[in-house]
Coordinates of C-alpha atoms in Angstrom, one line a residue:
X10 CA 182.2 38.6 -70.8
X11 CA 178.9 36.9 -70.0
X12 CA 176.5 34.9 -72.1
X13 CA 173.7 37.2 -73.3
X14 CA 170.0 36.7 -73.8
X15 CA 169.1 36.0 -77.5
X16 CA 166.7 38.9 -77.2
X17 CA 169.7 41.1 -77.9
X18 CA 169.3 40.1 -81.5
X19 CA 166.5 42.6 -81.5
X20 CA 167.0 46.4 -81.8
X21 CA 167.7 48.4 -78.6
X22 CA 166.2 51.7 -77.6
X23 CA 167.7 54.6 -79.5
X24 CA 169.4 57.3 -77.3
X25 CA 170.0 60.9 -78.2
X26 CA 173.6 60.7 -79.5
X27 CA 173.8 61.9 -83.1
X28 CA 176.2 59.0 -83.9
X29 CA 173.9 56.3 -82.4
X30 CA 174.3 53.1 -84.4
X31 CA 173.0 49.6 -84.3
X32 CA 175.1 47.3 -86.5
X33 CA 175.3 43.7 -87.5
X34 CA 178.5 42.1 -88.8
X35 CA 179.3 38.6 -90.3
X36 CA 182.4 36.9 -91.5
X37 CA 183.2 33.5 -92.8
X38 CA 185.6 31.5 -94.9
X39 CA 185.6 28.1 -96.6
X40 CA 189.2 26.8 -97.2
X41 CA 187.9 24.1 -99.6
X42 CA 186.4 26.6 -102.2
X43 CA 188.7 29.5 -101.1
X44 CA 185.8 31.9 -100.8
X45 CA 184.3 33.8 -97.9
X46 CA 183.0 37.1 -96.9
X47 CA 182.8 39.9 -94.3
X48 CA 179.8 42.2 -94.3
X49 CA 178.1 44.8 -92.1
X50 CA 174.8 46.6 -92.0
X51 CA 174.5 49.7 -89.8
X52 CA 171.4 51.7 -88.9
X53 CA 172.0 55.3 -87.8
X54 CA 168.5 56.6 -87.1
X55 CA 169.5 59.9 -85.7
X56 CA 171.5 60.6 -88.9
X57 CA 168.7 59.1 -91.0
X58 CA 170.7 56.4 -92.8
X59 CA 171.2 52.6 -93.2
X60 CA 174.4 51.4 -95.0
X61 CA 175.9 48.2 -96.1
X62 CA 179.4 47.0 -96.8
X63 CA 180.0 43.5 -98.2
X64 CA 183.3 42.1 -99.3
X65 CA 183.7 38.6 -100.6
X66 CA 187.1 36.8 -100.7
X67 CA 187.5 35.2 -104.1
X68 CA 190.0 32.7 -105.6
X69 CA 193.1 34.0 -107.4
X70 CA 193.7 36.8 -104.9
X71 CA 190.6 38.7 -105.7
X72 CA 187.8 40.4 -103.6
X73 CA 184.3 41.5 -104.7
X74 CA 183.2 44.7 -102.9
X75 CA 179.8 46.2 -102.4
X76 CA 178.8 49.4 -100.7
X77 CA 175.4 51.2 -100.5
X78 CA 173.4 53.5 -98.4
X79 CA 169.7 54.5 -98.1
X80 CA 167.5 56.7 -96.0
X81 CA 166.3 55.2 -92.6
X82 CA 165.0 57.6 -90.0
X83 CA 163.7 55.1 -87.5
X84 CA 165.1 51.9 -86.0
X85 CA 163.8 48.8 -87.8
X86 CA 163.8 45.1 -87.0
X87 CA 164.9 42.1 -89.2
X88 CA 164.9 41.8 -92.2
X89 CA 167.4 44.5 -92.8
X90 CA 167.8 45.3 -96.5
X91 CA 169.9 47.9 -98.3
X92 CA 171.6 47.9 -101.8
X93 CA 170.4 44.4 -102.7
X94 CA 171.8 42.9 -99.5
X95 CA 169.4 41.4 -97.0
X96 CA 169.9 40.0 -93.5
X97 CA 167.1 38.0 -91.9
X98 CA 167.0 36.6 -88.4
X99 CA 165.3 33.2 -88.5
X100 CA 165.9 32.2 -84.9
X101 CA 167.2 34.7 -82.3
X102 CA 170.6 33.7 -81.1
X103 CA 170.8 30.7 -83.4
X104 CA 170.3 31.3 -87.1
X105 CA 170.6 34.1 -89.7
X106 CA 169.9 34.0 -93.4
X107 CA 171.9 36.4 -95.7
X108 CA 171.1 37.0 -99.4
X109 CA 172.5 39.4 -102.0
X110 CA 171.6 40.2 -105.6
X111 CA 173.6 43.3 -106.6
X112 CA 176.5 44.8 -108.5
X113 CA 180.0 44.6 -107.1
X114 CA 183.5 45.7 -108.0
X115 CA 185.9 42.8 -108.4
X116 CA 189.4 43.9 -107.3
X117 CA 192.7 42.2 -108.0
X118 CA 194.4 42.5 -104.6
X119 CA 197.9 42.7 -106.1
X120 CA 197.4 45.2 -108.9
X121 CA 194.3 47.0 -107.5
X122 CA 192.7 46.8 -111.0
X123 CA 188.9 46.4 -110.7
X124 CA 185.8 46.0 -112.8
X125 CA 182.0 45.8 -112.3
X126 CA 180.5 42.4 -112.0
X127 CA 177.1 40.8 -111.1
X128 CA 177.2 39.4 -107.5
X129 CA 174.9 37.3 -105.5
X130 CA 174.8 34.9 -102.5
X131 CA 172.5 32.8 -100.4
X132 CA 173.9 31.8 -97.1
X133 CA 172.8 30.5 -93.7
X134 CA 174.7 31.1 -90.4
X135 CA 174.0 28.5 -87.7
X136 CA 175.4 29.2 -84.3
X137 CA 178.1 27.0 -82.6
X138 CA 178.3 29.1 -79.4
X139 CA 176.0 31.2 -77.3
X140 CA 175.9 35.0 -77.8
X141 CA 178.9 36.4 -75.8
X142 CA 179.3 40.0 -74.9
X143 CA 178.3 43.0 -72.8
X144 CA 174.9 44.6 -72.7
X145 CA 176.0 48.2 -72.0
X146 CA 174.2 48.3 -68.7
X147 CA 175.4 48.2 -65.1
X148 CA 177.9 50.3 -63.3
X149 CA 179.3 53.5 -64.7
X150 CA 182.3 53.1 -66.9
X151 CA 185.6 54.9 -66.3
X152 CA 188.9 55.4 -68.1
X153 CA 189.5 53.4 -71.3
X154 CA 186.1 51.7 -70.9
X155 CA 184.2 55.0 -70.8
X156 CA 186.2 56.4 -73.7
X157 CA 185.5 53.3 -75.8
X158 CA 181.8 53.3 -75.0
X159 CA 181.6 56.8 -76.4
X160 CA 183.1 56.0 -79.7
X161 CA 182.7 52.3 -80.5
X162 CA 179.4 51.4 -78.8
X163 CA 177.9 50.6 -75.4
X164 CA 176.8 47.1 -76.1
X165 CA 178.5 44.4 -78.1
X166 CA 178.1 40.6 -78.7
X167 CA 180.0 38.0 -80.7
X168 CA 179.1 34.4 -81.7
X169 CA 180.8 31.6 -83.7
X170 CA 179.0 29.6 -86.3
X171 CA 178.8 27.3 -89.3
X172 CA 178.1 28.6 -92.8
X173 CA 176.2 26.8 -95.6
X174 CA 175.0 28.0 -99.0
X175 CA 176.6 29.6 -102.0
X176 CA 178.4 32.7 -103.3
X177 CA 178.2 33.7 -107.0
X178 CA 180.7 36.2 -108.4
X179 CA 180.7 37.2 -112.1
X180 CA 178.6 34.2 -113.0
X181 CA 180.8 31.6 -111.2
X182 CA 179.0 30.0 -108.3
X183 CA 180.9 28.4 -105.4
X184 CA 179.1 26.2 -102.9
X185 CA 180.5 26.4 -99.4
X186 CA 181.9 23.1 -98.0
X187 CA 181.7 21.4 -94.7
X188 CA 184.6 23.4 -93.2
X189 CA 183.0 26.8 -93.7
X190 CA 183.1 28.6 -90.4
X191 CA 183.0 32.2 -89.1
X192 CA 181.8 34.7 -86.5
X193 CA 179.2 37.4 -86.3
X194 CA 178.9 40.4 -84.0
X195 CA 176.5 43.1 -83.1
X196 CA 177.2 46.6 -81.6
X197 CA 174.8 49.3 -80.3
X198 CA 175.6 52.8 -79.1
X199 CA 177.6 55.7 -80.4
X200 CA 179.9 54.8 -83.3
X201 CA 182.6 57.2 -84.4
X202 CA 185.2 55.7 -86.7
X203 CA 187.8 58.3 -85.9
X204 CA 187.5 57.8 -82.1
X205 CA 189.9 55.0 -81.3
X206 CA 193.7 55.6 -81.7
X207 CA 194.0 52.1 -82.9
X208 CA 192.6 48.6 -82.5
X209 CA 193.5 45.0 -83.1
X210 CA 190.4 42.8 -83.5
X211 CA 190.6 39.1 -83.7
X212 CA 187.9 36.6 -84.8
X213 CA 189.2 33.0 -84.7
X214 CA 187.6 29.6 -85.4
X215 CA 190.0 26.8 -84.7
X216 CA 187.4 24.0 -84.7
X217 CA 183.7 23.5 -83.9
X218 CA 184.8 23.4 -80.2
X219 CA 187.4 26.1 -80.0
X220 CA 186.8 29.8 -80.8
X221 CA 188.4 33.1 -79.8
X222 CA 187.1 36.6 -80.2
X223 CA 188.0 40.1 -78.9
X224 CA 189.8 43.4 -79.2
X225 CA 192.5 45.6 -78.0
X226 CA 191.6 49.3 -78.4
X227 CA 193.9 52.2 -78.0
X228 CA 192.5 55.3 -76.2
X229 CA 194.0 58.4 -74.5
X230 CA 193.2 56.7 -71.2
X231 CA 195.2 53.6 -72.1
X232 CA 194.5 50.3 -73.9
X233 CA 191.3 48.4 -73.3
X234 CA 191.4 44.6 -73.6
X235 CA 188.2 42.6 -74.1
X236 CA 187.6 39.1 -75.4
X237 CA 186.5 35.5 -74.9
X238 CA 187.6 32.0 -75.5
X239 CA 185.1 29.1 -76.0
X240 CA 186.7 25.8 -75.4
X241 CA 185.5 22.4 -74.2
X242 CA 182.0 23.8 -74.1
X243 CA 183.0 26.4 -71.5
X244 CA 183.4 30.2 -71.7
X245 CA 186.3 32.2 -70.3
X246 CA 186.8 35.9 -70.5
X247 CA 190.1 37.3 -71.9
X248 CA 191.8 40.0 -70.0
X249 CA 194.8 40.7 -72.1
X250 CA 195.9 40.6 -75.8
X251 CA 199.7 40.6 -76.2
X252 CA 200.4 41.1 -79.9
X253 CA 203.6 41.2 -82.0
X254 CA 203.2 41.9 -85.7
X255 CA 205.4 41.3 -88.7
X256 CA 204.4 43.6 -91.5
X257 CA 204.7 43.7 -95.3
X258 CA 207.3 45.9 -96.9
X259 CA 205.1 49.0 -96.4
X260 CA 205.7 48.5 -92.6
X261 CA 202.0 48.9 -91.9
X262 CA 200.0 46.0 -93.5
X263 CA 199.9 43.0 -91.2
X264 CA 201.6 39.8 -92.5
X265 CA 202.1 37.5 -89.4
X266 CA 200.6 38.1 -86.0
X267 CA 201.9 36.4 -82.9
X268 CA 199.2 36.6 -80.2
X269 CA 199.1 35.6 -76.6
X270 CA 195.5 35.7 -75.3
X271 CA 195.4 35.7 -71.5
X272 CA 192.2 34.5 -69.9
X273 CA 190.8 35.4 -66.5
X274 CA 192.0 32.1 -65.1
X275 CA 195.6 33.1 -65.9
X276 CA 195.9 30.7 -68.9
X277 CA 198.0 31.9 -71.8
X278 CA 196.7 30.9 -75.2
X279 CA 199.4 31.1 -77.9
X280 CA 198.1 31.8 -81.4
X281 CA 199.7 32.6 -84.7
X282 CA 198.0 34.2 -87.7
X283 CA 199.5 33.9 -91.1
X284 CA 197.6 36.6 -93.1
X285 CA 196.5 35.4 -96.5
X286 CA 194.8 38.5 -97.9
X287 CA 194.2 42.1 -96.7
X288 CA 191.7 44.6 -97.8
X289 CA 192.1 47.5 -98.4
X290 CA 195.7 47.6 -97.1
X291 CA 198.3 50.2 -97.8
X292 CA 199.1 53.6 -96.3
X293 CA 196.6 56.5 -96.5
X294 CA 198.0 59.8 -95.0
X295 CA 195.5 61.6 -92.8
X296 CA 192.9 58.9 -92.9
X297 CA 191.4 56.2 -90.7
X298 CA 191.9 52.8 -92.2
X299 CA 190.5 49.4 -91.2
X300 CA 192.6 46.6 -92.7
X301 CA 190.7 43.4 -92.7
X302 CA 193.1 40.4 -92.8
X303 CA 191.9 36.9 -93.8
X304 CA 194.2 34.6 -91.8
X305 CA 195.1 31.0 -91.2
X306 CA 195.2 30.6 -87.4
X307 CA 197.3 28.0 -85.6
X308 CA 196.6 27.0 -82.0
X309 CA 198.0 23.9 -80.1
X310 CA 198.8 22.1 -83.3
X311 CA 195.4 22.8 -84.9
X312 CA 194.8 25.1 -87.9
X313 CA 191.6 27.1 -88.4
X314 CA 190.7 30.4 -90.1
X315 CA 189.5 33.8 -89.2
X316 CA 190.2 37.5 -89.1
X317 CA 193.1 39.7 -87.9
X318 CA 191.8 43.3 -88.3
X319 CA 193.9 46.3 -87.7
X320 CA 192.6 49.9 -87.4
X321 CA 195.1 52.7 -88.0
X322 CA 194.9 56.4 -87.6
X323 CA 197.5 57.9 -90.0
X324 CA 199.1 61.2 -89.7
X325 CA 199.7 63.5 -92.6
X326 CA 203.0 61.8 -93.3
X327 CA 201.4 58.4 -93.5
X328 CA 202.6 57.1 -90.1
X329 CA 200.3 55.3 -87.7
X330 CA 199.6 57.5 -84.6
X331 CA 200.2 54.3 -82.6
X332 CA 203.3 52.4 -83.7
X333 CA 202.7 48.8 -84.7
X334 CA 204.1 46.6 -82.0

């Protein structure tokens, strides 16, 4: 996966696919205040919509959740705003500013009880790595690559960074500490959530100098492995994700992930994720479910934080179409 030009932070030409999407995603976590977030804004001009999802990890095993949609028939540049959530690019490839002033639902992740609360944030994301990814151009794709490009996007980039600012939930403001880190990504091209048979997506910040990102996607043409490791100020592509998962009692929700990330130089990076919280979690027969797992990641004696995200396609009996390895 090459380093991309910062100009890819701008919008790309819209193609004729009805499901054409350009989306921005951010995640982050501060272990000192025990708060964080993951959020996505997607623009689908051929369908005429812009939507936002924002979830904020909160102390005491809670999460604040926001979702909204509005009309948007043409592609638009930063700032992106929907439902009281706003993303602003302040410096392409280097800095983004996120704000929110809206209403959220605060969920107890154990009981699933929830209530409406006021929610706001003011955060800045400062890059620690270049933008890493694929631009969707070049030679014609075949097999799993072609199938994936038709359902999860043609172009994709990821970037690690440092967070600063504050998050306020139900009147309680938490200021992020010096250890707040996270990743962002951007995808453009056709996006059909029901397309992949499964995926395992990992977003990992071990330290300011060590970051991992990437995905293993299940398709009818086989599994596609993509990813990167940034270490010692150098980039290496990942060519394989070997994953073994211990689940909760429902035999679906990820609890511990044992991951071997193999890079193009043949090095095997052994990582372990101890999943702290998952949303939404559980089994939903006949549905597509993306379980976002906030995790403590261990690598070579160091501990960092990040995401272990599992997408499942459930059959009518509530079994994943692809068994969890």
